[in-house]
Amino acid sequence: MAADEKKSLFELRRTQPAFRGLEAGHLACQGCGQALGARLVTEAAGPDVIVANATGCLEVFTTAWPRTAWRVPWMHSLFENAPAIASGIEAGLKAQGRLAKVVAMGGDGGTFDIGLQALSGMLERNHNVLYVCFDNEAYMNTGIQRSSSTPHAAATTTSPSGTERMGKRHLKKDLLSIIAAHHIPYAATATVAYPSDLRKKVRRGLEIEGAAFLLVHSPCPLGWGHDGALTIEVARLAVETGVFPVLEMERGDVVAVMQIRKVRPVSDYLKLQARFSHLFKESPEARVELEHLQALADHHIEVYGLRGTSPDPRDSEGADTVRRGGLRWA
Amino acid sequence: MGVKTQGAGPVTLTRGAFAHAGSSLGLKTGDWRVTRPVHLHRASPCHNACPAGENPQAYLALVEEDPHAAWESLVSANPLPAVTGRVCHHPCEIECNRGKFDEPVAIHAIERFLGDRAIEHGWDYPVGKPASDAPEVAVVGAGPAGLSAAYHLSRRGYLVTLFEAASEPGGLLRGAIPPYRLPRPVVEREIERLLSIGIRFEPNRRLGRDMILADLEKSFRAVFLAPGAERGREWSVGGVVPRDLRNGLELLQEWLSIGSLPKYQRVAIIGGGNTSVDLARVLKFNGVPEVHVISFRTRPGPGVSPDEAMPALAREIRQAIEEGVMIDDCRGVTRLILRGEQVVGVEMVHMKELPQRDGTRKPVAFEGTETVLHVDHVIPAIGEEVEPFGMEAVLGAHQFFPVDAEGQVQGHRGIFAGGDARLGGGTVSDAVGDGRRAAEAIDRYIRGVAAAAQAAPASIGIGELNLNYFDHAPRAGIIFLAPEKRNAETEIEAPLGAGEVARESERCFSCGECMACDNCWTLCPDNAVLKTTEMASDGSHYLFDYDYCKGCGLCAHECPVGFIAMVDEP
Ligand SMILES: Cc1cc2nc3c(=O)[nH]c(=O)nc-3n(C[C@H](O)[C@H](O)[C@H](O)COP(=O)(O)OP(=O)(O)OC[C@H]3O[C@@H](n4cnc5c(N)ncnc54)[C@H](O)[C@@H]3O)c2cc1C
Ligand SMILES: Cc1ncc(C[n+]2csc(CCOP(=O)(O)OP(=O)(O)O)c2C)c(N)n1
Ligand code: SF4
Ligand code: SF4
Ligand SMILES: [Mg+2]
């Protein structure tokens, strides 16, 4: 490539029609869902935003010292205290009378497990912070250990499948109910498969005065065992099977759901991922677990009322379907 | 770890050491890649299906924003869109990928919209005036084949003289296809503008009568023969012919030129093609109480393959039935029942075209299924062949011109033929395509270059699209005149309005071509897709930044239209 073309590529980067909050050159795996999720969140929130980031893949792959992929002010925190740091930033800004949006980010390990106490405190004190959890359903950065968010029957290095067990023995923690119990103004789930829905929820979470929580389902090709090209496909299937309900809550009440027009069997989702491959071997135990996962997805569909045929069943406002000549990704 | 810091050489960094923060852009993650995404233009099924060579995908993409540009794209292949938009059998819609999802895009209605727009606004064809010393080419016959050849030769800078036996151009478009589906003003205004690009049009000049082929070969660098098929085939049932036998095409042409028809009560038209069905409808519109169309083929419908079906357009057959024409399909005529030399009925038998031992297909009659149909006239409409007068030298004993893949008459260098005058084809869009291919071949012939052997690229299948990004949307509802309101003069199919055209064009999947949906730009986890209209030279709006692209393939998987392919790193 000619030198001037390189230069113009660099300039092109600086003149993209939308703010790109997370720059290229980060070290996430090929097809990382979290890297995509973090960029989408940052560009919907930014540029006038301060990010507090719990350690985990996101923190590690974006900040190979002394370089950073972040194009917004960003602060590293410990594994367990991103919500506390964000609370402090918000309180400090308030004390100085300055205006900036504050977003805290953490993985599922940082959120469902070790940071839950700090998160609960932040929500209880109703800080004006949006907390975003990138849920890749295990401790990926340290080598795929199970977390309380790991789905039932998924294999991880600490919940392997073998003669005794079919992957993780326990259920995925129902974090949403815990969040709901805090009675915060806004909480939602989203996925990297539906970027406009995700961005809309980020904006809404920041608009609302008080604490907001967003759970972003983020496939991890390495930990889930799927091709990096299939990240969106896997995320989409999680929604279409009912495995990952996409919804919005206000004051703990579900106020909107992304409806599923044609519900697909949960095996469509599972069979793309090596972490569930033991469920597809002929055995009575595997059969039981497959049926169990199907029942869990059916349960979601039932309790959240996910089945439906609104004009845009995939999205509560504006589907991610393509049409010519329109700015679709709002 | 050696890290370059500002002004300093490589240093080993310890805990608490200092360095200026730098952007991650310094880390060129592109070297992780083993496969790379590339933009790849793929042929759409509609494009590959069009006998005239149109690329509907291209003009559907333009029509909403810039109808004039859409029309120019369309007429780069077919100069007669207002005509074909109305009378083509639209194989594009049969192959349209959208048809496997919900319903095909109503391509023909948009083609017609563009053709009509051009007529209405008097848009000039994108053709420059040929140089006065440009090589000269003769075209014989001003039907769609000849018109298309003349147009495409002019586009390539040749001086074209177009000889036509009749006093006006158009061939069967003017002379046979009835106005209820091809209004005459449309034909006239489209052809008039087409001829004005600098084609020398010579009406009332019949090859064989007013000039001979050898003269043309002498005065012109090449000749394109497009005389259509004018001569009705001989017809009898076991050697028996009724006294007042009239041929179907002849009756239709007579009605079109002088407006009169013989008085019939009950008629059987033999043959399942357009002439048969059009004549049946014209007779019905003119008050004939009972009109039958007898064909050994099946009426078209779901599950009926094109070679089993009656060759007339499916839509025309459907409308004919609505108008009261009786279709006796899968029937053959075994006997004419005469009183003297006057027909009083025909004996019909169940028939089906079946494969023979030698691989051909032949109609087989099933004994014991005979019935009698009481009619006072039978009219054969079983097809025409080339009128050999004046063309014997190149036609030989053939009924149609034997041409090679280039359109050149076998054994006659510099003489090309196409349209109804060659075997196969038999539709307006085939004729238009023949004209274009012949123009290209003539151009190569005159410049003395060989044809580049290239197989047409396979079209992109529906399996190569990502259908998750498309919503179901009903096809534009096209309004047809109610059967009781129809007559022979008023056009039956209503046009789509500009709004409906825009909406319908948005239903196109844009198979194999970038539709600027932003998916790759939005979804790349590595921010390695950059958006630009100026710098993307491949018709897309995006560039891959290979310094950072890790080659995960996510963009290729999520591209709705199959425009991104992953290829091995060089
Ligand atoms: C009733 C009817 C309905 C049809 N409906 C459809 C339809 O719906 N859709 C469709 O696709 N096709 C239809 N067709 C077929 C279509 O019309 C033809 O395939 C098409 O017109 C062929 O074009 P052409 O240019 O080869 O020949 P033609 O249209 O026949 O034109 C040939 C021209 O050459 C002139 N000519 C002939 N001999 C000489 C000579 N010696 N010297 C100079 N000029 C000469 C003729 O006068 C004529 O103008 C229909 C045909 C008929 C008869
Ligand atoms: C108190 C503490 N315990 C353990 C670690 C090691 N550690 C760093 S990241 C990580 C896992 C992070 O998992 P998660 O929050 O799910 O983020 P992911 O890497 O999966 O994106 C662990 C265990 C730590 N940094 N601090
Ligand atoms: S391990 Fe998973 S979450 Fe971490 S960078 Fe790789 S793909 Fe992304
Ligand atoms: S969807 Fe569009 S591009 Fe694809 S075949 Fe149909 S008209 Fe052509
Ligand atoms: Mg995790």
Short mmCIF file of N, CA, C and O in Angstrom, two decimals, chain A residues 322-326, chain B residues 46 55-67 70-71 93 96 98 102-114 470-471 473-478 496-511 513-515 561:
data_model
loop_
_atom_site.label_atom_id
_atom_site.label_comp_id
_atom_site.label_asym_id
_atom_site.label_seq_id
_atom_site.Cartn_x
_atom_site.Cartn_y
_atom_site.Cartn_z
N VAL A 322 -32.31 -4.47 7.18
CA VAL A 322 -31.74 -3.46 6.30
C VAL A 322 -32.76 -2.96 5.29
O VAL A 322 -33.56 -3.70 4.77
N ARG A 323 -32.73 -1.69 5.07
CA ARG A 323 -33.52 -1.10 4.01
C ARG A 323 -32.62 -0.11 3.30
O ARG A 323 -31.76 0.52 3.91
N ARG A 324 -32.85 0.00 2.03
CA ARG A 324 -32.02 0.92 1.27
C ARG A 324 -32.20 2.36 1.72
O ARG A 324 -33.28 2.77 2.07
N GLY A 325 -31.10 3.08 1.63
CA GLY A 325 -31.17 4.53 1.72
C GLY A 325 -31.62 5.07 3.06
O GLY A 325 -32.10 6.18 3.16
N GLY A 326 -31.48 4.32 4.13
CA GLY A 326 -31.89 4.84 5.42
C GLY A 326 -30.80 4.64 6.45
O GLY A 326 -30.04 3.70 6.37
N CYS B 46 -31.40 -12.45 -11.06
CA CYS B 46 -32.24 -11.72 -12.02
C CYS B 46 -31.41 -11.31 -13.23
O CYS B 46 -31.89 -11.36 -14.36
N ASN B 55 -29.49 -5.78 -15.85
CA ASN B 55 -29.14 -6.09 -14.46
C ASN B 55 -30.15 -5.39 -13.55
O ASN B 55 -29.92 -4.27 -13.09
N PRO B 56 -31.26 -6.05 -13.27
CA PRO B 56 -32.29 -5.41 -12.43
C PRO B 56 -31.74 -4.96 -11.08
O PRO B 56 -32.08 -3.88 -10.60
N GLN B 57 -30.87 -5.77 -10.50
CA GLN B 57 -30.30 -5.37 -9.21
C GLN B 57 -29.74 -3.95 -9.28
O GLN B 57 -29.97 -3.15 -8.38
N ALA B 58 -29.06 -3.64 -10.36
CA ALA B 58 -28.42 -2.33 -10.47
C ALA B 58 -29.45 -1.21 -10.57
O ALA B 58 -29.33 -0.19 -9.90
N TYR B 59 -30.49 -1.40 -11.37
CA TYR B 59 -31.42 -0.26 -11.48
C TYR B 59 -32.41 -0.20 -10.33
O TYR B 59 -32.90 0.88 -9.98
N LEU B 60 -32.67 -1.34 -9.70
CA LEU B 60 -33.52 -1.29 -8.50
C LEU B 60 -32.83 -0.49 -7.40
O LEU B 60 -33.46 0.18 -6.60
N ALA B 61 -31.49 -0.58 -7.38
CA ALA B 61 -30.75 0.15 -6.36
C ALA B 61 -30.80 1.65 -6.60
O ALA B 61 -30.67 2.44 -5.68
N LEU B 62 -31.00 2.06 -7.85
CA LEU B 62 -30.94 3.48 -8.18
C LEU B 62 -32.30 4.15 -8.27
O LEU B 62 -32.41 5.36 -8.15
N VAL B 63 -33.35 3.36 -8.51
CA VAL B 63 -34.60 3.95 -8.97
C VAL B 63 -35.19 4.95 -8.00
O VAL B 63 -35.74 5.97 -8.40
N GLU B 64 -35.05 4.70 -6.71
CA GLU B 64 -35.69 5.59 -5.75
C GLU B 64 -34.99 6.95 -5.71
O GLU B 64 -35.61 8.00 -5.74
N GLU B 65 -33.67 6.89 -5.71
CA GLU B 65 -32.90 8.11 -5.56
C GLU B 65 -32.78 8.89 -6.87
O GLU B 65 -32.88 10.10 -6.90
N ASP B 66 -32.56 8.17 -7.96
CA ASP B 66 -32.25 8.83 -9.22
C ASP B 66 -32.80 8.01 -10.39
O ASP B 66 -32.08 7.24 -11.03
N PRO B 67 -34.09 8.21 -10.71
CA PRO B 67 -34.70 7.40 -11.77
C PRO B 67 -33.98 7.53 -13.11
O PRO B 67 -33.92 6.58 -13.88
N ALA B 70 -31.11 5.29 -13.07
CA ALA B 70 -31.63 3.92 -13.13
C ALA B 70 -31.98 3.54 -14.56
O ALA B 70 -31.68 2.46 -15.05
N TRP B 71 -32.61 4.49 -15.25
CA TRP B 71 -33.00 4.24 -16.64
C TRP B 71 -31.75 4.06 -17.52
O TRP B 71 -31.70 3.17 -18.36
N GLU B 93 -38.05 -12.50 -12.60
CA GLU B 93 -38.90 -12.66 -11.42
C GLU B 93 -39.01 -14.12 -11.02
O GLU B 93 -39.17 -14.44 -9.85
N CYS B 96 -35.79 -14.69 -9.17
CA CYS B 96 -35.51 -13.74 -8.08
C CYS B 96 -35.39 -14.46 -6.74
O CYS B 96 -36.29 -15.20 -6.34
N ARG B 98 -35.73 -13.35 -3.88
CA ARG B 98 -36.78 -12.94 -2.96
C ARG B 98 -37.99 -13.87 -3.05
O ARG B 98 -38.73 -14.05 -2.08
N ASP B 102 -40.32 -14.61 0.25
CA ASP B 102 -41.76 -14.38 0.27
C ASP B 102 -42.28 -14.34 -1.17
O ASP B 102 -42.70 -15.35 -1.69
N GLU B 103 -42.18 -13.19 -1.83
CA GLU B 103 -42.62 -13.12 -3.22
C GLU B 103 -41.56 -12.37 -4.01
O GLU B 103 -40.92 -11.46 -3.46
N PRO B 104 -41.40 -12.70 -5.29
CA PRO B 104 -40.37 -12.01 -6.07
C PRO B 104 -40.62 -10.51 -6.15
O PRO B 104 -41.77 -10.06 -6.07
N VAL B 105 -39.55 -9.78 -6.33
CA VAL B 105 -39.66 -8.34 -6.57
C VAL B 105 -40.41 -8.14 -7.90
O VAL B 105 -40.16 -8.86 -8.87
N ALA B 106 -41.32 -7.18 -7.94
CA ALA B 106 -42.08 -6.91 -9.17
C ALA B 106 -41.19 -6.13 -10.14
O ALA B 106 -41.43 -4.95 -10.42
N ILE B 107 -40.16 -6.80 -10.63
CA ILE B 107 -39.16 -6.14 -11.46
C ILE B 107 -39.80 -5.51 -12.70
O ILE B 107 -39.49 -4.39 -13.08
N HIS B 108 -40.73 -6.25 -13.30
CA HIS B 108 -41.30 -5.77 -14.56
C HIS B 108 -42.00 -4.42 -14.38
O HIS B 108 -41.95 -3.56 -15.26
N ALA B 109 -42.63 -4.24 -13.23
CA ALA B 109 -43.38 -3.00 -13.01
C ALA B 109 -42.42 -1.82 -12.89
O ALA B 109 -42.74 -0.70 -13.30
N ILE B 110 -41.23 -2.09 -12.35
CA ILE B 110 -40.25 -1.02 -12.20
C ILE B 110 -39.58 -0.74 -13.55
O ILE B 110 -39.30 0.40 -13.90
N GLU B 111 -39.35 -1.80 -14.28
CA GLU B 111 -38.81 -1.64 -15.64
C GLU B 111 -39.77 -0.77 -16.47
O GLU B 111 -39.36 0.19 -17.13
N ARG B 112 -41.02 -1.08 -16.36
CA ARG B 112 -42.03 -0.32 -17.10
C ARG B 112 -42.08 1.13 -16.61
O ARG B 112 -42.16 2.07 -17.41
N PHE B 113 -42.02 1.31 -15.29
CA PHE B 113 -42.03 2.66 -14.72
C PHE B 113 -40.91 3.50 -15.31
O PHE B 113 -41.11 4.65 -15.71
N LEU B 114 -39.72 2.90 -15.39
CA LEU B 114 -38.57 3.65 -15.91
C LEU B 114 -38.74 3.94 -17.40
O LEU B 114 -38.44 5.05 -17.86
N PHE B 470 -33.54 -9.27 6.63
CA PHE B 470 -34.67 -8.87 5.79
C PHE B 470 -35.98 -9.24 6.46
O PHE B 470 -36.13 -10.33 7.00
N ASP B 471 -36.90 -8.31 6.40
CA ASP B 471 -38.24 -8.56 6.92
C ASP B 471 -39.14 -8.99 5.78
O ASP B 471 -38.95 -8.58 4.65
N ALA B 473 -42.13 -8.70 3.44
CA ALA B 473 -42.89 -7.54 2.96
C ALA B 473 -43.63 -7.96 1.71
O ALA B 473 -43.04 -8.56 0.80
N PRO B 474 -44.91 -7.68 1.66
CA PRO B 474 -45.68 -8.15 0.50
C PRO B 474 -45.26 -7.43 -0.78
O PRO B 474 -44.85 -6.27 -0.75
N ARG B 475 -45.34 -8.15 -1.88
CA ARG B 475 -45.06 -7.59 -3.20
C ARG B 475 -46.10 -6.52 -3.51
O ARG B 475 -47.26 -6.62 -3.08
N ALA B 476 -45.68 -5.52 -4.27
CA ALA B 476 -46.60 -4.44 -4.65
C ALA B 476 -47.84 -5.04 -5.32
O ALA B 476 -47.73 -5.90 -6.19
N GLY B 477 -48.99 -4.59 -4.88
CA GLY B 477 -50.24 -5.09 -5.46
C GLY B 477 -50.46 -4.39 -6.79
O GLY B 477 -50.64 -3.18 -6.85
N ILE B 478 -50.42 -5.18 -7.87
CA ILE B 478 -50.61 -4.58 -9.18
C ILE B 478 -52.08 -4.70 -9.55
O ILE B 478 -52.69 -5.76 -9.38
N LEU B 496 -47.41 1.19 -11.57
CA LEU B 496 -47.16 1.52 -10.17
C LEU B 496 -46.81 3.00 -10.09
O LEU B 496 -46.14 3.54 -10.98
N GLY B 497 -47.23 3.64 -9.03
CA GLY B 497 -46.84 5.04 -8.80
C GLY B 497 -45.42 5.11 -8.26
O GLY B 497 -44.85 4.09 -7.86
N ALA B 498 -44.88 6.33 -8.23
CA ALA B 498 -43.48 6.48 -7.80
C ALA B 498 -43.27 5.96 -6.37
O ALA B 498 -42.25 5.35 -6.07
N GLY B 499 -44.22 6.20 -5.50
CA GLY B 499 -44.10 5.73 -4.11
C GLY B 499 -44.07 4.21 -4.05
O GLY B 499 -43.25 3.62 -3.34
N GLU B 500 -44.96 3.59 -4.81
CA GLU B 500 -45.00 2.13 -4.82
C GLU B 500 -43.71 1.56 -5.41
O GLU B 500 -43.21 0.53 -4.95
N VAL B 501 -43.20 2.25 -6.42
CA VAL B 501 -41.94 1.80 -7.04
C VAL B 501 -40.81 1.87 -6.01
O VAL B 501 -40.03 0.94 -5.87
N ALA B 502 -40.76 2.96 -5.26
CA ALA B 502 -39.72 3.10 -4.25
C ALA B 502 -39.82 1.98 -3.23
O ALA B 502 -38.84 1.34 -2.87
N ARG B 503 -41.03 1.75 -2.77
CA ARG B 503 -41.23 0.71 -1.75
C ARG B 503 -40.85 -0.67 -2.31
O ARG B 503 -40.20 -1.46 -1.66
N GLU B 504 -41.26 -0.91 -3.54
CA GLU B 504 -40.99 -2.21 -4.14
C GLU B 504 -39.49 -2.39 -4.36
O GLU B 504 -38.95 -3.47 -4.15
N SER B 505 -38.82 -1.32 -4.76
CA SER B 505 -37.38 -1.44 -5.01
C SER B 505 -36.64 -1.76 -3.72
O SER B 505 -35.59 -2.39 -3.73
N GLU B 506 -37.19 -1.32 -2.60
CA GLU B 506 -36.55 -1.62 -1.31
C GLU B 506 -36.69 -3.09 -0.92
O GLU B 506 -36.00 -3.55 -0.02
N ARG B 507 -37.57 -3.78 -1.58
CA ARG B 507 -37.71 -5.21 -1.29
C ARG B 507 -36.55 -6.01 -1.90
O ARG B 507 -36.33 -7.16 -1.54
N CYS B 508 -35.85 -5.40 -2.84
CA CYS B 508 -34.76 -6.13 -3.51
C CYS B 508 -33.68 -6.46 -2.49
O CYS B 508 -33.27 -5.62 -1.69
N PHE B 509 -33.22 -7.70 -2.51
CA PHE B 509 -32.16 -8.16 -1.61
C PHE B 509 -30.79 -7.62 -2.03
O PHE B 509 -29.81 -7.82 -1.33
N SER B 510 -30.68 -7.04 -3.20
CA SER B 510 -29.39 -6.56 -3.71
C SER B 510 -28.38 -7.71 -3.78
O SER B 510 -27.22 -7.57 -3.39
N CYS B 511 -28.84 -8.81 -4.28
CA CYS B 511 -28.02 -10.04 -4.31
C CYS B 511 -26.63 -9.78 -4.89
O CYS B 511 -26.49 -9.37 -6.03
N GLU B 513 -24.38 -7.53 -4.40
CA GLU B 513 -23.84 -6.17 -4.53
C GLU B 513 -24.08 -5.41 -3.23
O GLU B 513 -25.16 -5.48 -2.65
N CYS B 514 -23.09 -4.64 -2.85
CA CYS B 514 -23.18 -3.85 -1.63
C CYS B 514 -24.42 -2.96 -1.66
O CYS B 514 -24.69 -2.30 -2.65
N MET B 515 -25.18 -2.95 -0.57
CA MET B 515 -26.34 -2.07 -0.49
C MET B 515 -26.14 -0.98 0.56
O MET B 515 -27.07 -0.30 0.97
N VAL B 561 -25.92 -9.35 1.79
CA VAL B 561 -26.04 -9.56 0.35
C VAL B 561 -24.94 -10.43 -0.25
O VAL B 561 -24.87 -10.61 -1.46
#
